[in-house]
Amino acid sequence: MTSSSPAIGTLTAEGSSLQAVLLDMDGTLVDTEGFWWDAESEAFAELGHVLKDEWREVVVGGPMTRSAGFLIEATRADITIEELTVLLNEKFVERLRRGVPLVPGARRLLAELSLHGVPTALVSASHRTVVDEMLVSLGRENFDLTVAGDELTRTKPHPDPYLTAAQRLGADPARCAVVEDTVTGVASAEAAGCRVVAVPSVAPIEAAEGRTVVESLEEVNLAFLRSMVLMAHQGVS
């Protein structure tokens, strides 16, 4: 990312401002949560099983191993987690190559962050092969850093992905704004000490101290993210 404008994430007379923006991918920037469910449903249909709709909320936003493990246990399918992970990634990437719809407001937000030189990271529980494929649509140039789920020992809901992103960007997690769409992702970001705005995709997310919930990414802009961090450091929740 390059910009001739002053970086937004600098110290001001008002106190410590936003230092970085960390964004989830599936369901937050790209409308692909349905892609995952379709891939899972297709894979299990080939194994002779039908997935129940209520399982969708259980697997959304989680790491591949957790989702795969749950579905194998629920269906008693004759397949290992490792085999299923490969199969799901293949089926998901097949769908990505047909075109990836961005969430309304995503391209505008990424452009605004880039224009103002705000350090920005893509933080996903998806595997690197999926992240790299998605960057074709999102624009690799919009991110200073990308973190994939299979690059860490522990991924969401553990804090490691967001702690890793903040550290690599040289930012204080408490001065990072995170945009997430699932309970699992929100838990990860909050455990890392970040300020979170949740834009629920599949399952509802409750508002809480240190967390703002909005209906659409179109409600989120740079001023909104800056104000979240500023209020946190002024003791306003």
PDB file of C-alpha atoms in Angstrom:
ATOM      1  CA  MET A   1       0.000   0.000   0.000  1.00  0.00           C
ATOM      2  CA  THR A   2       1.276   3.429  -0.852  1.00  0.00           C
ATOM      3  CA  SER A   3      -0.075   6.863  -0.082  1.00  0.00           C
ATOM      4  CA  SER A   4       1.012  10.470  -0.102  1.00  0.00           C
ATOM      5  CA  SER A   5      -1.387  11.244   2.748  1.00  0.00           C
ATOM      6  CA  PRO A   6      -0.270  11.240   6.400  1.00  0.00           C
ATOM      7  CA  ALA A   7      -0.786   7.919   8.150  1.00  0.00           C
ATOM      8  CA  ILE A   8      -3.944   7.866  10.240  1.00  0.00           C
ATOM      9  CA  GLY A   9      -2.470   5.565  12.889  1.00  0.00           C
ATOM     10  CA  THR A  10      -0.230   8.133  14.568  1.00  0.00           C
ATOM     11  CA  LEU A  11      -0.151   9.729  18.008  1.00  0.00           C
ATOM     12  CA  THR A  12      -2.164  12.925  18.256  1.00  0.00           C
ATOM     13  CA  ALA A  13      -2.758  15.541  20.920  1.00  0.00           C
ATOM     14  CA  GLU A  14      -6.035  13.779  21.668  1.00  0.00           C
ATOM     15  CA  GLY A  15      -4.261  10.555  22.622  1.00  0.00           C
ATOM     16  CA  SER A  16      -3.341   7.310  20.926  1.00  0.00           C
ATOM     17  CA  SER A  17      -5.271   6.808  17.725  1.00  0.00           C
ATOM     18  CA  LEU A  18      -5.936   3.905  15.406  1.00  0.00           C
ATOM     19  CA  GLN A  19      -2.707   2.111  14.505  1.00  0.00           C
ATOM     20  CA  ALA A  20      -3.990  -0.669  12.236  1.00  0.00           C
ATOM     21  CA  VAL A  21      -7.145  -2.260  10.837  1.00  0.00           C
ATOM     22  CA  LEU A  22      -7.386  -6.051  10.851  1.00  0.00           C
ATOM     23  CA  LEU A  23     -10.068  -7.634   8.701  1.00  0.00           C
ATOM     24  CA  ASP A  24     -11.563 -11.095   8.554  1.00  0.00           C
ATOM     25  CA  MET A  25     -12.171 -12.452   5.053  1.00  0.00           C
ATOM     26  CA  ASP A  26     -15.021 -14.982   4.568  1.00  0.00           C
ATOM     27  CA  GLY A  27     -18.375 -13.374   5.257  1.00  0.00           C
ATOM     28  CA  THR A  28     -16.769 -10.057   6.211  1.00  0.00           C
ATOM     29  CA  LEU A  29     -15.227  -8.837   2.966  1.00  0.00           C
ATOM     30  CA  VAL A  30     -16.384 -11.548   0.576  1.00  0.00           C
ATOM     31  CA  ASP A  31     -19.811 -13.147   0.511  1.00  0.00           C
ATOM     32  CA  THR A  32     -18.530 -16.713   0.654  1.00  0.00           C
ATOM     33  CA  GLU A  33     -19.984 -18.254   3.805  1.00  0.00           C
ATOM     34  CA  GLY A  34     -22.590 -19.879   1.539  1.00  0.00           C
ATOM     35  CA  PHE A  35     -19.741 -21.208  -0.623  1.00  0.00           C
ATOM     36  CA  TRP A  36     -18.316 -23.088   2.358  1.00  0.00           C
ATOM     37  CA  TRP A  37     -21.659 -24.618   3.269  1.00  0.00           C
ATOM     38  CA  ASP A  38     -22.266 -25.646  -0.348  1.00  0.00           C
ATOM     39  CA  ALA A  39     -18.810 -27.232  -0.489  1.00  0.00           C
ATOM     40  CA  GLU A  40     -19.425 -29.083   2.777  1.00  0.00           C
ATOM     41  CA  SER A  41     -22.877 -30.245   1.668  1.00  0.00           C
ATOM     42  CA  GLU A  42     -21.522 -31.483  -1.668  1.00  0.00           C
ATOM     43  CA  ALA A  43     -18.614 -33.310  -0.049  1.00  0.00           C
ATOM     44  CA  PHE A  44     -20.849 -35.122   2.439  1.00  0.00           C
ATOM     45  CA  ALA A  45     -23.449 -35.919  -0.226  1.00  0.00           C
ATOM     46  CA  GLU A  46     -20.702 -37.753  -2.089  1.00  0.00           C
ATOM     47  CA  LEU A  47     -20.037 -39.665   1.132  1.00  0.00           C
ATOM     48  CA  GLY A  48     -23.726 -40.532   1.436  1.00  0.00           C
ATOM     49  CA  HIS A  49     -24.755 -38.034   4.094  1.00  0.00           C
ATOM     50  CA  VAL A  50     -27.088 -35.037   4.247  1.00  0.00           C
ATOM     51  CA  LEU A  51     -26.069 -32.109   6.447  1.00  0.00           C
ATOM     52  CA  LYS A  52     -28.665 -30.576   8.770  1.00  0.00           C
ATOM     53  CA  ASP A  53     -29.296 -26.847   8.395  1.00  0.00           C
ATOM     54  CA  GLU A  54     -28.789 -26.244  12.109  1.00  0.00           C
ATOM     55  CA  TRP A  55     -25.177 -27.416  11.817  1.00  0.00           C
ATOM     56  CA  ARG A  56     -24.358 -24.427   9.639  1.00  0.00           C
ATOM     57  CA  GLU A  57     -24.204 -22.037  12.609  1.00  0.00           C
ATOM     58  CA  VAL A  58     -21.895 -24.472  14.429  1.00  0.00           C
ATOM     59  CA  VAL A  59     -19.261 -24.596  11.683  1.00  0.00           C
ATOM     60  CA  VAL A  60     -19.383 -20.990  10.428  1.00  0.00           C
ATOM     61  CA  GLY A  61     -16.271 -18.915  11.073  1.00  0.00           C
ATOM     62  CA  GLY A  62     -14.305 -21.717  12.663  1.00  0.00           C
ATOM     63  CA  PRO A  63     -10.997 -23.263  11.676  1.00  0.00           C
ATOM     64  CA  MET A  64     -11.199 -26.000   9.057  1.00  0.00           C
ATOM     65  CA  THR A  65     -10.127 -28.751  11.451  1.00  0.00           C
ATOM     66  CA  ARG A  66     -12.839 -27.868  13.962  1.00  0.00           C
ATOM     67  CA  SER A  67     -15.578 -27.666  11.324  1.00  0.00           C
ATOM     68  CA  ALA A  68     -14.438 -30.876   9.630  1.00  0.00           C
ATOM     69  CA  GLY A  69     -14.188 -32.689  12.943  1.00  0.00           C
ATOM     70  CA  PHE A  70     -17.663 -31.650  14.003  1.00  0.00           C
ATOM     71  CA  LEU A  71     -19.250 -32.729  10.709  1.00  0.00           C
ATOM     72  CA  ILE A  72     -17.454 -36.081  10.703  1.00  0.00           C
ATOM     73  CA  GLU A  73     -18.617 -36.763  14.255  1.00  0.00           C
ATOM     74  CA  ALA A  74     -22.162 -35.592  13.511  1.00  0.00           C
ATOM     75  CA  THR A  75     -22.548 -37.718  10.370  1.00  0.00           C
ATOM     76  CA  ARG A  76     -20.204 -40.573  11.299  1.00  0.00           C
ATOM     77  CA  ALA A  77     -18.801 -40.322   7.777  1.00  0.00           C
ATOM     78  CA  ASP A  78     -15.951 -42.673   6.886  1.00  0.00           C
ATOM     79  CA  ILE A  79     -13.287 -40.041   6.211  1.00  0.00           C
ATOM     80  CA  THR A  80     -10.411 -38.524   8.188  1.00  0.00           C
ATOM     81  CA  ILE A  81     -10.134 -34.859   9.087  1.00  0.00           C
ATOM     82  CA  GLU A  82      -7.040 -34.582   6.878  1.00  0.00           C
ATOM     83  CA  GLU A  83      -8.827 -36.120   3.876  1.00  0.00           C
ATOM     84  CA  LEU A  84     -11.914 -33.974   4.378  1.00  0.00           C
ATOM     85  CA  THR A  85      -9.872 -30.796   4.741  1.00  0.00           C
ATOM     86  CA  VAL A  86      -8.227 -31.382   1.359  1.00  0.00           C
ATOM     87  CA  LEU A  87     -11.581 -32.193  -0.249  1.00  0.00           C
ATOM     88  CA  LEU A  88     -13.325 -29.111   1.171  1.00  0.00           C
ATOM     89  CA  ASN A  89     -10.533 -26.767   0.130  1.00  0.00           C
ATOM     90  CA  GLU A  90     -10.631 -28.172  -3.409  1.00  0.00           C
ATOM     91  CA  LYS A  91     -14.405 -27.755  -3.682  1.00  0.00           C
ATOM     92  CA  PHE A  92     -14.278 -24.255  -2.190  1.00  0.00           C
ATOM     93  CA  VAL A  93     -11.528 -23.053  -4.525  1.00  0.00           C
ATOM     94  CA  GLU A  94     -13.502 -24.449  -7.483  1.00  0.00           C
ATOM     95  CA  ARG A  95     -16.336 -22.132  -6.508  1.00  0.00           C
ATOM     96  CA  LEU A  96     -14.020 -19.151  -6.021  1.00  0.00           C
ATOM     97  CA  ARG A  97     -12.711 -19.494  -9.556  1.00  0.00           C
ATOM     98  CA  ARG A  98     -16.235 -18.949 -10.884  1.00  0.00           C
ATOM     99  CA  GLY A  99     -16.239 -15.480  -9.304  1.00  0.00           C
ATOM    100  CA  VAL A 100     -16.229 -14.038  -5.797  1.00  0.00           C
ATOM    101  CA  PRO A 101     -18.884 -11.492  -4.756  1.00  0.00           C
ATOM    102  CA  LEU A 102     -17.584  -8.795  -2.423  1.00  0.00           C
ATOM    103  CA  VAL A 103     -19.761  -7.719   0.496  1.00  0.00           C
ATOM    104  CA  PRO A 104     -21.389  -4.314  -0.092  1.00  0.00           C
ATOM    105  CA  GLY A 105     -19.046  -1.652   1.283  1.00  0.00           C
ATOM    106  CA  ALA A 106     -15.929  -3.836   1.187  1.00  0.00           C
ATOM    107  CA  ARG A 107     -14.223  -2.297  -1.834  1.00  0.00           C
ATOM    108  CA  ARG A 108     -15.022   1.231  -0.643  1.00  0.00           C
ATOM    109  CA  LEU A 109     -13.587   0.548   2.839  1.00  0.00           C
ATOM    110  CA  LEU A 110     -10.404  -1.035   1.490  1.00  0.00           C
ATOM    111  CA  ALA A 111      -9.903   1.898  -0.876  1.00  0.00           C
ATOM    112  CA  GLU A 112     -10.342   4.389   1.963  1.00  0.00           C
ATOM    113  CA  LEU A 113      -7.838   2.603   4.203  1.00  0.00           C
ATOM    114  CA  SER A 114      -5.338   2.439   1.341  1.00  0.00           C
ATOM    115  CA  LEU A 115      -5.821   6.098   0.454  1.00  0.00           C
ATOM    116  CA  HIS A 116      -4.969   7.171   3.990  1.00  0.00           C
ATOM    117  CA  GLY A 117      -2.065   4.768   4.406  1.00  0.00           C
ATOM    118  CA  VAL A 118      -3.630   2.863   7.300  1.00  0.00           C
ATOM    119  CA  PRO A 119      -1.713  -0.379   8.004  1.00  0.00           C
ATOM    120  CA  THR A 120      -4.175  -3.128   7.064  1.00  0.00           C
ATOM    121  CA  ALA A 121      -4.076  -6.912   7.485  1.00  0.00           C
ATOM    122  CA  LEU A 122      -6.290  -9.715   6.238  1.00  0.00           C
ATOM    123  CA  VAL A 123      -6.672 -12.237   9.074  1.00  0.00           C
ATOM    124  CA  SER A 124      -8.420 -15.465   8.086  1.00  0.00           C
ATOM    125  CA  ALA A 125      -8.997 -18.956   9.444  1.00  0.00           C
ATOM    126  CA  SER A 126      -8.971 -20.201   5.841  1.00  0.00           C
ATOM    127  CA  HIS A 127      -5.908 -21.937   4.445  1.00  0.00           C
ATOM    128  CA  ARG A 128      -3.232 -20.087   2.472  1.00  0.00           C
ATOM    129  CA  THR A 129      -4.353 -21.572  -0.850  1.00  0.00           C
ATOM    130  CA  VAL A 130      -7.830 -20.131  -0.295  1.00  0.00           C
ATOM    131  CA  VAL A 131      -6.546 -16.747   0.923  1.00  0.00           C
ATOM    132  CA  ASP A 132      -4.282 -16.357  -2.103  1.00  0.00           C
ATOM    133  CA  GLU A 133      -7.133 -17.230  -4.452  1.00  0.00           C
ATOM    134  CA  MET A 134      -9.379 -14.674  -2.739  1.00  0.00           C
ATOM    135  CA  LEU A 135      -6.754 -11.937  -3.010  1.00  0.00           C
ATOM    136  CA  VAL A 136      -7.276 -11.972  -6.774  1.00  0.00           C
ATOM    137  CA  SER A 137     -10.701 -10.433  -6.137  1.00  0.00           C
ATOM    138  CA  LEU A 138      -9.866  -8.401  -3.033  1.00  0.00           C
ATOM    139  CA  GLY A 139      -6.637  -6.944  -4.382  1.00  0.00           C
ATOM    140  CA  ARG A 140      -3.367  -8.006  -2.792  1.00  0.00           C
ATOM    141  CA  GLU A 141      -2.244  -4.366  -2.898  1.00  0.00           C
ATOM    142  CA  ASN A 142      -4.916  -3.468  -0.329  1.00  0.00           C
ATOM    143  CA  PHE A 143      -3.143  -5.378   2.438  1.00  0.00           C
ATOM    144  CA  ASP A 144       0.219  -4.885   4.115  1.00  0.00           C
ATOM    145  CA  LEU A 145      -0.045  -8.371   5.575  1.00  0.00           C
ATOM    146  CA  THR A 146      -2.143 -11.531   5.284  1.00  0.00           C
ATOM    147  CA  VAL A 147      -2.426 -14.259   7.925  1.00  0.00           C
ATOM    148  CA  ALA A 148      -3.873 -17.676   7.000  1.00  0.00           C
ATOM    149  CA  GLY A 149      -5.268 -20.282   9.372  1.00  0.00           C
ATOM    150  CA  ASP A 150      -2.871 -23.061   8.437  1.00  0.00           C
ATOM    151  CA  GLU A 151       0.179 -20.877   9.145  1.00  0.00           C
ATOM    152  CA  LEU A 152      -0.390 -20.827  12.904  1.00  0.00           C
ATOM    153  CA  THR A 153      -0.470 -23.570  15.520  1.00  0.00           C
ATOM    154  CA  ARG A 154      -3.692 -22.114  16.901  1.00  0.00           C
ATOM    155  CA  THR A 155      -6.213 -20.148  14.882  1.00  0.00           C
ATOM    156  CA  LYS A 156      -9.558 -18.548  15.752  1.00  0.00           C
ATOM    157  CA  PRO A 157     -11.103 -18.468  18.370  1.00  0.00           C
ATOM    158  CA  HIS A 158      -7.638 -18.263  19.951  1.00  0.00           C
ATOM    159  CA  PRO A 159      -6.080 -14.771  19.970  1.00  0.00           C
ATOM    160  CA  ASP A 160      -2.989 -15.869  18.031  1.00  0.00           C
ATOM    161  CA  PRO A 161      -4.086 -14.708  14.536  1.00  0.00           C
ATOM    162  CA  TYR A 162      -4.802 -11.145  15.647  1.00  0.00           C
ATOM    163  CA  LEU A 163      -1.819 -10.970  17.990  1.00  0.00           C
ATOM    164  CA  THR A 164       0.388 -12.150  15.115  1.00  0.00           C
ATOM    165  CA  ALA A 165      -1.027  -9.573  12.704  1.00  0.00           C
ATOM    166  CA  ALA A 166      -0.627  -6.707  15.180  1.00  0.00           C
ATOM    167  CA  GLN A 167       2.923  -7.747  16.042  1.00  0.00           C
ATOM    168  CA  ARG A 168       3.991  -8.001  12.402  1.00  0.00           C
ATOM    169  CA  LEU A 169       2.525  -4.570  11.704  1.00  0.00           C
ATOM    170  CA  GLY A 170       4.258  -3.124  14.768  1.00  0.00           C
ATOM    171  CA  ALA A 171       0.917  -2.136  16.281  1.00  0.00           C
ATOM    172  CA  ASP A 172      -0.511  -2.318  19.792  1.00  0.00           C
ATOM    173  CA  PRO A 173      -3.476  -4.753  19.692  1.00  0.00           C
ATOM    174  CA  ALA A 174      -5.433  -2.345  21.903  1.00  0.00           C
ATOM    175  CA  ARG A 175      -5.087   0.286  19.163  1.00  0.00           C
ATOM    176  CA  CYS A 176      -6.173  -2.045  16.385  1.00  0.00           C
ATOM    177  CA  ALA A 177      -9.720  -2.107  15.019  1.00  0.00           C
ATOM    178  CA  VAL A 178     -10.976  -5.511  13.910  1.00  0.00           C
ATOM    179  CA  VAL A 179     -13.896  -6.185  11.567  1.00  0.00           C
ATOM    180  CA  GLU A 180     -15.451  -9.649  11.974  1.00  0.00           C
ATOM    181  CA  ASP A 181     -18.667 -11.450  11.065  1.00  0.00           C
ATOM    182  CA  THR A 182     -18.776 -14.492  13.384  1.00  0.00           C
ATOM    183  CA  VAL A 183     -18.807 -15.220  17.100  1.00  0.00           C
ATOM    184  CA  THR A 184     -15.617 -17.271  16.655  1.00  0.00           C
ATOM    185  CA  GLY A 185     -13.775 -14.391  14.983  1.00  0.00           C
ATOM    186  CA  VAL A 186     -15.021 -11.852  17.501  1.00  0.00           C
ATOM    187  CA  ALA A 187     -13.821 -14.084  20.353  1.00  0.00           C
ATOM    188  CA  SER A 188     -10.370 -14.279  18.747  1.00  0.00           C
ATOM    189  CA  ALA A 189     -10.061 -10.530  18.287  1.00  0.00           C
ATOM    190  CA  GLU A 190     -11.336  -9.694  21.752  1.00  0.00           C
ATOM    191  CA  ALA A 191      -9.009 -12.227  23.361  1.00  0.00           C
ATOM    192  CA  ALA A 192      -6.167 -10.423  21.584  1.00  0.00           C
ATOM    193  CA  GLY A 193      -7.280  -7.162  23.169  1.00  0.00           C
ATOM    194  CA  CYS A 194      -8.504  -5.480  19.974  1.00  0.00           C
ATOM    195  CA  ARG A 195     -11.492  -3.196  19.564  1.00  0.00           C
ATOM    196  CA  VAL A 196     -14.104  -5.031  17.487  1.00  0.00           C
ATOM    197  CA  VAL A 197     -16.895  -4.113  15.116  1.00  0.00           C
ATOM    198  CA  ALA A 198     -19.074  -7.107  14.291  1.00  0.00           C
ATOM    199  CA  VAL A 199     -21.063  -7.361  11.069  1.00  0.00           C
ATOM    200  CA  PRO A 200     -22.988 -10.644  11.555  1.00  0.00           C
ATOM    201  CA  SER A 201     -23.333 -12.823   8.458  1.00  0.00           C
ATOM    202  CA  VAL A 202     -24.918 -16.196   9.302  1.00  0.00           C
ATOM    203  CA  ALA A 203     -25.426 -16.221  13.084  1.00  0.00           C
ATOM    204  CA  PRO A 204     -26.376 -13.256  15.308  1.00  0.00           C
ATOM    205  CA  ILE A 205     -23.776 -11.520  17.482  1.00  0.00           C
ATOM    206  CA  GLU A 206     -24.720  -9.646  20.636  1.00  0.00           C
ATOM    207  CA  ALA A 207     -23.374  -6.194  21.448  1.00  0.00           C
ATOM    208  CA  ALA A 208     -21.028  -6.106  24.436  1.00  0.00           C
ATOM    209  CA  GLU A 209     -18.524  -3.874  26.172  1.00  0.00           C
ATOM    210  CA  GLY A 210     -15.702  -3.081  23.763  1.00  0.00           C
ATOM    211  CA  ARG A 211     -17.736  -4.399  20.813  1.00  0.00           C
ATOM    212  CA  THR A 212     -19.930  -2.594  18.320  1.00  0.00           C
ATOM    213  CA  VAL A 213     -22.452  -4.484  16.198  1.00  0.00           C
ATOM    214  CA  VAL A 214     -23.711  -3.061  12.894  1.00  0.00           C
ATOM    215  CA  GLU A 215     -26.013  -4.463  10.235  1.00  0.00           C
ATOM    216  CA  SER A 216     -23.823  -3.788   7.211  1.00  0.00           C
ATOM    217  CA  LEU A 217     -20.218  -3.096   6.299  1.00  0.00           C
ATOM    218  CA  GLU A 218     -21.556  -0.015   4.536  1.00  0.00           C
ATOM    219  CA  GLU A 219     -21.918   1.536   8.000  1.00  0.00           C
ATOM    220  CA  VAL A 220     -18.167   1.184   8.614  1.00  0.00           C
ATOM    221  CA  ASN A 221     -15.604   3.752   7.502  1.00  0.00           C
ATOM    222  CA  LEU A 222     -12.280   5.096   8.717  1.00  0.00           C
ATOM    223  CA  ALA A 223     -13.831   7.738  10.974  1.00  0.00           C
ATOM    224  CA  PHE A 224     -16.006   5.031  12.565  1.00  0.00           C
ATOM    225  CA  LEU A 225     -12.986   2.793  13.262  1.00  0.00           C
ATOM    226  CA  ARG A 226     -10.911   5.666  14.629  1.00  0.00           C
ATOM    227  CA  SER A 227     -13.707   6.678  16.991  1.00  0.00           C
ATOM    228  CA  MET A 228     -13.984   3.120  18.373  1.00  0.00           C
ATOM    229  CA  VAL A 229     -10.320   3.061  19.352  1.00  0.00           C
ATOM    230  CA  LEU A 230     -10.357   6.621  20.664  1.00  0.00           C
ATOM    231  CA  MET A 231     -13.395   5.961  22.862  1.00  0.00           C
ATOM    232  CA  ALA A 232     -11.750   2.827  24.226  1.00  0.00           C
ATOM    233  CA  HIS A 233      -8.733   4.826  25.361  1.00  0.00           C
ATOM    234  CA  GLN A 234     -10.954   7.510  26.844  1.00  0.00           C
ATOM    235  CA  GLY A 235     -12.716   4.877  28.913  1.00  0.00           C
ATOM    236  CA  VAL A 236     -15.946   4.948  26.916  1.00  0.00           C
ATOM    237  CA  SER A 237     -17.504   1.554  26.031  1.00  0.00           C
TER     238      SER A 237
END
